[in-house]
mmCIF file of C-alpha atoms in Angstrom:
data_model
loop_
_atom_site.group_PDB
_atom_site.id
_atom_site.type_symbol
_atom_site.label_atom_id
_atom_site.label_comp_id
_atom_site.label_asym_id
_atom_site.label_seq_id
_atom_site.Cartn_x
_atom_site.Cartn_y
_atom_site.Cartn_z
ATOM 1 C CA MET H 1 -44.323 -22.140 44.870
ATOM 2 C CA PHE H 2 -42.947 -19.043 46.573
ATOM 3 C CA VAL H 3 -39.848 -18.750 48.670
ATOM 4 C CA THR H 4 -40.203 -17.146 52.100
ATOM 5 C CA ILE H 5 -36.993 -15.443 53.135
ATOM 6 C CA THR H 6 -36.460 -14.218 56.690
ATOM 7 C CA PHE H 7 -33.102 -12.567 56.104
ATOM 8 C CA ALA H 8 -31.929 -12.151 59.677
ATOM 9 C CA LYS H 9 -33.006 -15.621 60.826
ATOM 10 C CA VAL H 10 -32.078 -17.643 57.764
ATOM 11 C CA PHE H 11 -29.092 -15.936 56.194
ATOM 12 C CA HIS H 12 -27.497 -13.485 58.554
ATOM 13 C CA SER H 13 -24.443 -14.905 60.262
ATOM 14 C CA GLN H 14 -21.184 -13.425 61.414
ATOM 15 C CA GLU H 15 -19.361 -16.090 59.403
ATOM 16 C CA VAL H 16 -20.881 -14.958 56.101
ATOM 17 C CA LEU H 17 -20.386 -11.313 57.010
ATOM 18 C CA ASP H 18 -16.692 -11.976 57.694
ATOM 19 C CA ILE H 19 -16.349 -13.734 54.329
ATOM 20 C CA LEU H 20 -17.883 -10.760 52.541
ATOM 21 C CA LYS H 21 -15.745 -8.258 54.429
ATOM 22 C CA ASN H 22 -12.599 -10.113 53.387
ATOM 23 C CA ILE H 23 -13.387 -10.270 49.675
ATOM 24 C CA PRO H 24 -10.926 -7.929 47.907
ATOM 25 C CA ASP H 25 -12.014 -5.005 45.738
ATOM 26 C CA MET H 26 -15.586 -4.939 47.034
ATOM 27 C CA THR H 27 -17.619 -2.048 45.641
ATOM 28 C CA TRP H 28 -20.312 -2.339 48.318
ATOM 29 C CA THR H 29 -20.496 -2.476 52.093
ATOM 30 C CA PRO H 30 -22.025 -5.553 53.744
ATOM 31 C CA ALA H 31 -23.724 -5.501 57.121
ATOM 32 C CA ILE H 32 -26.072 -7.546 59.265
ATOM 33 C CA LEU H 33 -29.300 -5.642 58.941
ATOM 34 C CA ASP H 34 -32.264 -5.443 61.275
ATOM 35 C CA GLU H 35 -34.533 -8.456 60.935
ATOM 36 C CA PHE H 36 -37.306 -8.276 58.412
ATOM 37 C CA ASP H 37 -39.314 -10.776 56.374
ATOM 38 C CA VAL H 38 -39.501 -10.737 52.606
ATOM 39 C CA VAL H 39 -40.995 -13.088 50.056
ATOM 40 C CA LEU H 40 -39.114 -13.535 46.792
ATOM 41 C CA GLN H 41 -40.493 -14.725 43.485
ATOM 42 C CA SER H 42 -39.769 -18.412 42.927
ATOM 43 C CA ASN H 43 -37.184 -19.734 40.509
ATOM 44 C CA ASN H 44 -39.932 -21.438 38.524
ATOM 45 C CA ARG H 45 -40.886 -20.013 35.154
ATOM 46 C CA ALA H 46 -44.269 -20.454 33.534
ATOM 47 C CA THR H 47 -44.055 -22.455 30.324
ATOM 48 C CA GLN H 48 -46.478 -20.530 28.127
ATOM 49 C CA ASP H 49 -47.199 -16.893 27.381
ATOM 50 C CA SER H 50 -50.124 -15.572 25.387
ATOM 51 C CA PRO H 51 -48.950 -14.355 21.955
ATOM 52 C CA SER H 52 -51.139 -11.278 22.418
ATOM 53 C CA ARG H 53 -48.912 -10.265 25.314
ATOM 54 C CA THR H 54 -45.683 -10.055 23.361
ATOM 55 C CA ALA H 55 -44.362 -6.532 23.905
ATOM 56 C CA ASN H 56 -42.726 -4.470 21.203
ATOM 57 C CA LYS H 57 -38.954 -4.428 21.582
ATOM 58 C CA VAL H 58 -37.771 -0.869 21.084
ATOM 59 C CA ARG H 59 -34.186 0.382 21.006
ATOM 60 C CA TYR H 60 -33.995 3.957 22.305
ATOM 61 C CA VAL H 61 -31.102 6.005 20.946
ATOM 62 C CA GLY H 62 -29.708 9.492 21.393
ATOM 63 C CA PRO H 63 -27.383 11.489 23.619
ATOM 64 C CA THR H 64 -27.660 10.969 27.364
ATOM 65 C CA PRO H 65 -26.160 12.831 30.322
ATOM 66 C CA ALA H 66 -23.291 11.247 32.237
ATOM 67 C CA ALA H 67 -25.662 10.649 35.140
ATOM 68 C CA PHE H 68 -29.402 10.903 35.678
ATOM 69 C CA SER H 69 -31.773 10.037 38.511
ATOM 70 C CA TRP H 70 -35.481 10.600 39.011
ATOM 71 C CA LEU H 71 -34.661 10.798 42.722
ATOM 72 C CA GLU H 72 -33.080 14.153 41.953
ATOM 73 C CA ALA H 73 -35.205 15.241 38.991
ATOM 74 C CA GLU H 74 -38.607 14.564 40.613
ATOM 75 C CA SER H 75 -37.966 13.637 44.237
ATOM 76 C CA THR H 76 -41.560 14.300 45.320
ATOM 77 C CA CYS H 77 -42.744 11.597 42.922
ATOM 78 C CA MET H 78 -40.620 8.863 44.505
ATOM 79 C CA THR H 79 -41.892 6.515 47.226
ATOM 80 C CA VAL H 80 -40.395 3.334 48.687
ATOM 81 C CA LYS H 81 -42.952 0.749 49.799
ATOM 82 C CA ASN H 82 -42.773 -2.575 51.619
ATOM 83 C CA GLN H 83 -44.323 -5.734 50.166
ATOM 84 C CA VAL H 84 -43.792 -7.522 53.520
ATOM 85 C CA ALA H 85 -44.931 -11.192 53.613
ATOM 86 C CA CYS H 86 -46.184 -11.531 50.042
ATOM 87 C CA GLY H 87 -44.294 -12.380 46.851
ATOM 88 C CA SER H 88 -45.773 -9.339 45.160
ATOM 89 C CA SER H 89 -42.740 -7.426 43.923
ATOM 90 C CA TRP H 90 -44.105 -7.973 40.389
ATOM 91 C CA ALA H 91 -47.103 -5.791 41.299
ATOM 92 C CA PHE H 92 -45.134 -3.250 43.337
ATOM 93 C CA SER H 93 -42.684 -2.678 40.498
ATOM 94 C CA ALA H 94 -45.360 -2.496 37.788
ATOM 95 C CA VAL H 95 -47.777 -0.253 39.683
ATOM 96 C CA GLY H 96 -44.914 1.776 41.134
ATOM 97 C CA ALA H 97 -43.492 2.520 37.698
ATOM 98 C CA LEU H 98 -46.959 3.531 36.467
ATOM 99 C CA SER H 99 -47.386 5.828 39.469
ATOM 100 C CA ASP H 100 -43.957 7.352 38.797
ATOM 101 C CA ASN H 101 -44.756 7.981 35.154
ATOM 102 C CA LEU H 102 -48.103 9.624 35.864
ATOM 103 C CA CYS H 103 -46.376 11.924 38.354
ATOM 104 C CA PHE H 104 -43.368 12.721 36.137
ATOM 105 C CA ASN H 105 -45.461 13.448 33.075
ATOM 106 C CA GLY H 106 -48.624 14.739 34.725
ATOM 107 C CA ASN H 107 -49.271 17.420 37.288
ATOM 108 C CA LYS H 108 -46.264 16.481 39.479
ATOM 109 C CA GLN H 109 -48.618 15.399 42.253
ATOM 110 C CA LYS H 110 -47.825 11.957 43.643
ATOM 111 C CA VAL H 111 -50.790 9.589 43.669
ATOM 112 C CA GLU H 112 -50.279 6.082 45.031
ATOM 113 C CA TYR H 113 -52.014 3.351 43.065
ATOM 114 C CA SER H 114 -53.206 -0.010 44.321
ATOM 115 C CA GLU H 115 -50.867 -2.985 44.171
ATOM 116 C CA GLN H 116 -53.546 -4.932 46.035
ATOM 117 C CA PHE H 117 -56.015 -4.550 43.169
ATOM 118 C CA GLN H 118 -53.538 -6.049 40.713
ATOM 119 C CA ILE H 119 -52.545 -8.838 43.113
ATOM 120 C CA SER H 120 -56.198 -9.803 43.613
ATOM 121 C CA CYS H 121 -57.520 -9.223 40.096
ATOM 122 C CA ASP H 122 -54.705 -10.061 37.675
ATOM 123 C CA THR H 123 -55.605 -13.667 36.811
ATOM 124 C CA ALA H 124 -52.542 -14.088 34.558
ATOM 125 C CA ASN H 125 -50.389 -13.831 37.662
ATOM 126 C CA ASN H 126 -50.540 -15.804 40.883
ATOM 127 C CA GLY H 127 -50.950 -13.333 43.706
ATOM 128 C CA CYS H 128 -48.327 -13.771 46.415
ATOM 129 C CA ASN H 129 -46.920 -16.834 44.646
ATOM 130 C CA ALA H 130 -45.884 -15.248 41.359
ATOM 131 C CA GLU H 131 -43.162 -16.812 39.259
ATOM 132 C CA SER H 132 -40.213 -15.060 37.701
ATOM 133 C CA ASN H 133 -41.553 -14.260 34.229
ATOM 134 C CA TYR H 134 -44.715 -12.349 35.115
ATOM 135 C CA MET H 135 -43.332 -8.939 34.277
ATOM 136 C CA GLU H 136 -44.863 -8.543 30.824
ATOM 137 C CA LYS H 137 -48.175 -9.973 32.024
ATOM 138 C CA SER H 138 -48.332 -7.273 34.688
ATOM 139 C CA MET H 139 -47.754 -4.648 31.983
ATOM 140 C CA TRP H 140 -50.624 -6.095 29.930
ATOM 141 C CA PHE H 141 -52.969 -5.849 32.920
ATOM 142 C CA LEU H 142 -52.152 -2.192 33.549
ATOM 143 C CA LYS H 143 -52.772 -1.350 29.895
ATOM 144 C CA ASN H 144 -55.997 -3.302 29.460
ATOM 145 C CA VAL H 145 -57.595 -3.318 32.921
ATOM 146 C CA GLY H 146 -55.900 -0.693 35.068
ATOM 147 C CA VAL H 147 -55.803 -0.033 38.804
ATOM 148 C CA PRO H 148 -57.553 2.290 41.276
ATOM 149 C CA THR H 149 -55.767 4.400 43.858
ATOM 150 C CA GLU H 150 -54.298 2.895 47.006
ATOM 151 C CA GLN H 151 -56.753 5.005 48.983
ATOM 152 C CA CYS H 152 -59.544 3.138 47.195
ATOM 153 C CA VAL H 153 -58.113 -0.383 47.631
ATOM 154 C CA SER H 154 -55.436 -0.597 50.333
ATOM 155 C CA TYR H 155 -52.681 -3.212 50.638
ATOM 156 C CA LYS H 156 -53.658 -6.258 52.712
ATOM 157 C CA SER H 157 -51.674 -9.205 51.324
ATOM 158 C CA GLY H 158 -48.513 -8.130 53.138
ATOM 159 C CA SER H 159 -50.022 -9.048 56.491
ATOM 160 C CA ASN H 160 -51.809 -12.283 55.570
ATOM 161 C CA SER H 161 -49.866 -13.549 52.496
ATOM 162 C CA LEU H 162 -53.183 -14.146 50.723
ATOM 163 C CA ARG H 163 -54.207 -13.005 47.269
ATOM 164 C CA GLY H 164 -57.732 -12.059 48.326
ATOM 165 C CA LYS H 165 -60.842 -11.657 46.191
ATOM 166 C CA CYS H 166 -60.900 -9.154 43.359
ATOM 167 C CA PRO H 167 -62.771 -6.142 44.770
ATOM 168 C CA LEU H 168 -65.809 -4.790 42.927
ATOM 169 C CA GLN H 169 -65.740 -1.508 44.834
ATOM 170 C CA CYS H 170 -63.433 0.578 46.997
ATOM 171 C CA ASP H 171 -62.798 -0.358 50.622
ATOM 172 C CA ASP H 172 -65.339 2.258 51.697
ATOM 173 C CA GLY H 173 -68.008 1.012 49.291
ATOM 174 C CA THR H 174 -67.585 3.727 46.671
ATOM 175 C CA LYS H 175 -67.194 3.090 42.944
ATOM 176 C CA LEU H 176 -63.889 1.930 41.463
ATOM 177 C CA THR H 177 -62.149 4.324 39.073
ATOM 178 C CA LEU H 178 -59.381 2.586 37.131
ATOM 179 C CA VAL H 179 -56.307 4.253 35.636
ATOM 180 C CA LYS H 180 -54.538 2.566 32.702
ATOM 181 C CA SER H 181 -51.295 2.921 30.795
ATOM 182 C CA LYS H 182 -51.541 3.564 27.054
ATOM 183 C CA SER H 183 -48.860 1.085 26.006
ATOM 184 C CA TYR H 184 -45.630 -0.563 27.099
ATOM 185 C CA GLU H 185 -42.337 -1.473 25.457
ATOM 186 C CA ASN H 186 -39.430 -3.773 26.234
ATOM 187 C CA VAL H 187 -36.514 -1.330 26.100
ATOM 188 C CA CYS H 188 -33.751 -3.661 27.328
ATOM 189 C CA MET H 189 -31.909 -3.528 24.009
ATOM 190 C CA GLY H 190 -28.529 -2.656 25.454
ATOM 191 C CA GLU H 191 -27.209 -0.228 28.045
ATOM 192 C CA GLU H 192 -27.649 2.888 25.900
ATOM 193 C CA SER H 193 -31.261 2.017 25.112
ATOM 194 C CA ILE H 194 -32.020 1.660 28.821
ATOM 195 C CA LYS H 195 -30.342 4.987 29.621
ATOM 196 C CA ASN H 196 -32.315 6.749 26.886
ATOM 197 C CA ALA H 197 -35.614 5.193 27.953
ATOM 198 C CA LEU H 198 -34.984 6.270 31.556
ATOM 199 C CA LEU H 199 -35.145 9.894 30.463
ATOM 200 C CA PHE H 200 -38.867 9.317 29.813
ATOM 201 C CA SER H 201 -39.709 7.423 33.016
ATOM 202 C CA SER H 202 -38.649 4.710 35.437
ATOM 203 C CA LEU H 203 -38.527 1.112 34.191
ATOM 204 C CA GLN H 204 -39.743 -2.206 35.574
ATOM 205 C CA THR H 205 -37.088 -4.933 35.647
ATOM 206 C CA GLN H 206 -36.083 -8.007 37.638
ATOM 207 C CA ILE H 207 -32.943 -9.535 39.105
ATOM 208 C CA THR H 208 -31.789 -12.926 40.305
ATOM 209 C CA VAL H 209 -31.377 -12.721 44.083
ATOM 210 C CA TYR H 210 -28.340 -14.336 45.691
ATOM 211 C CA THR H 211 -27.697 -14.842 49.401
ATOM 212 C CA ASP H 212 -25.312 -11.895 49.645
ATOM 213 C CA LEU H 213 -28.051 -9.408 48.753
ATOM 214 C CA ALA H 214 -29.347 -9.962 52.299
ATOM 215 C CA TYR H 215 -26.190 -8.191 53.510
ATOM 216 C CA TYR H 216 -26.339 -5.209 51.151
ATOM 217 C CA ASN H 217 -26.067 -1.990 53.128
ATOM 218 C CA SER H 218 -24.604 0.577 50.736
ATOM 219 C CA GLY H 219 -22.387 1.002 47.707
ATOM 220 C CA ILE H 220 -22.516 -0.515 44.233
ATOM 221 C CA TYR H 221 -23.733 -4.096 44.471
ATOM 222 C CA GLN H 222 -22.139 -6.942 42.556
ATOM 223 C CA HIS H 223 -22.824 -10.584 43.394
ATOM 224 C CA LYS H 224 -19.884 -12.035 45.305
ATOM 225 C CA TYR H 225 -21.071 -14.896 47.491
ATOM 226 C CA GLY H 226 -23.895 -17.398 47.949
ATOM 227 C CA LYS H 227 -26.480 -19.283 45.957
ATOM 228 C CA VAL H 228 -29.599 -18.306 44.044
ATOM 229 C CA GLU H 229 -32.485 -17.682 46.449
ATOM 230 C CA GLY H 230 -35.143 -16.448 44.029
ATOM 231 C CA HIS H 231 -36.011 -13.404 41.950
ATOM 232 C CA GLN H 232 -37.144 -9.878 42.699
ATOM 233 C CA PHE H 233 -38.908 -7.338 40.509
ATOM 234 C CA LEU H 234 -37.565 -3.786 40.819
ATOM 235 C CA VAL H 235 -37.787 -0.311 39.297
ATOM 236 C CA ILE H 236 -34.767 1.302 37.616
ATOM 237 C CA VAL H 237 -34.868 5.024 38.424
ATOM 238 C CA GLY H 238 -31.459 6.285 37.325
ATOM 239 C CA TYR H 239 -27.810 5.684 36.548
ATOM 240 C CA GLY H 240 -24.405 7.131 37.337
ATOM 241 C CA SER H 241 -20.754 6.393 38.101
ATOM 242 C CA GLU H 242 -18.612 6.431 41.233
ATOM 243 C CA ASP H 243 -14.838 6.020 41.273
ATOM 244 C CA GLY H 244 -14.979 4.713 37.724
ATOM 245 C CA VAL H 245 -17.671 2.124 38.477
ATOM 246 C CA ASN H 246 -20.893 2.479 36.475
ATOM 247 C CA TYR H 247 -24.183 1.676 38.191
ATOM 248 C CA TRP H 248 -27.965 1.661 37.948
ATOM 249 C CA VAL H 249 -30.092 3.183 40.716
ATOM 250 C CA VAL H 250 -32.896 0.759 41.528
ATOM 251 C CA ARG H 251 -35.905 0.973 43.845
ATOM 252 C CA ASN H 252 -36.813 -2.129 45.809
ATOM 253 C CA SER H 253 -40.009 -2.896 47.752
ATOM 254 C CA TRP H 254 -38.469 -4.022 51.043
ATOM 255 C CA GLY H 255 -39.011 -0.767 52.912
ATOM 256 C CA THR H 256 -36.651 2.117 53.647
ATOM 257 C CA SER H 257 -34.579 0.273 56.277
ATOM 258 C CA TRP H 258 -33.027 -1.928 53.583
ATOM 259 C CA GLY H 259 -30.100 -0.764 51.445
ATOM 260 C CA GLU H 260 -29.686 2.937 50.709
ATOM 261 C CA ASN H 261 -33.034 4.105 52.088
ATOM 262 C CA GLY H 262 -34.787 1.361 50.141
ATOM 263 C CA TYR H 263 -32.687 1.750 46.997
ATOM 264 C CA LEU H 264 -29.938 -0.370 45.483
ATOM 265 C CA ARG H 265 -27.051 0.695 43.302
ATOM 266 C CA ILE H 266 -25.961 -2.187 41.092
ATOM 267 C CA ILE H 267 -23.175 -2.608 38.509
ATOM 268 C CA ARG H 268 -24.216 -1.247 35.103
ATOM 269 C CA GLY H 269 -23.323 -2.512 31.645
ATOM 270 C CA GLN H 270 -22.709 -6.205 32.297
ATOM 271 C CA ASN H 271 -26.229 -7.515 32.949
ATOM 272 C CA GLU H 272 -25.457 -8.024 36.625
ATOM 273 C CA CYS H 273 -27.924 -10.541 38.089
ATOM 274 C CA GLY H 274 -29.916 -10.286 34.846
ATOM 275 C CA ILE H 275 -30.983 -6.685 35.405
ATOM 276 C CA GLU H 276 -30.483 -5.691 31.751
ATOM 277 C CA GLN H 277 -32.183 -8.740 30.277
ATOM 278 C CA GLU H 278 -35.788 -7.497 30.214
ATOM 279 C CA CYS H 279 -37.226 -4.138 31.259
ATOM 280 C CA TYR H 280 -40.367 -2.204 30.439
ATOM 281 C CA LEU H 281 -41.277 1.416 29.826
ATOM 282 C CA GLN H 282 -44.953 2.300 30.232
ATOM 283 C CA LYS H 283 -46.542 5.096 28.195
ATOM 284 C CA VAL H 284 -49.248 7.183 29.869
#
């Protein structure tokens, strides 16, 4: 089952905003944002995983700069998308990280790849109704099957909330050409491992979503108020510090009107909302 969240209608209230504004020592600024719909991953977790899809756990080590962000290092490679009315953040984060990596380590030309193809064709996942442990399965699909460009198969599930049939050709009737990753690794082996892995490319991760995330406008997010609403898959693109507070820079798939132009800064080093529990680096 997926959880449909209409932030402005369901959560946004002046009462909650006032509570957040009166919490001492807040590191982020709450606000009532413009209305938009978003579908989160459910709190359910599948009970079985194929043994063949167990990723290598790799601890990356070495010196790292005090701060690093792909937004600054390769800004032309970075794009914020909007999943709209489909619980497809698992596909947006997986395909987005692959697209990033191919741009960072290729010819520096941004090519958008098709989330829709993975949503429709990845039978290990459940389309718009994905559960909260599908991250590694999405990595397996990109390594073993691959995806075409977004120009070939465009995004449709955001408007109808349907998985759709797996396409056998591009939208215009031409032949599919699939791009794959070479491998993937679980690099969430501590904060330093994540920082080191980020120097190679962006990383797919997930967080537990609480009610107060609906009010995130800017700053360094830390859960302060509300209950668990679901989960969201994201892409870690950098890290830094501000006024002594360490943070990760994370790309969401709720469009550019949310957060800091579609990005979230979240407390680093304490597994805030589970962000440091499991994350994947794709090799291309």
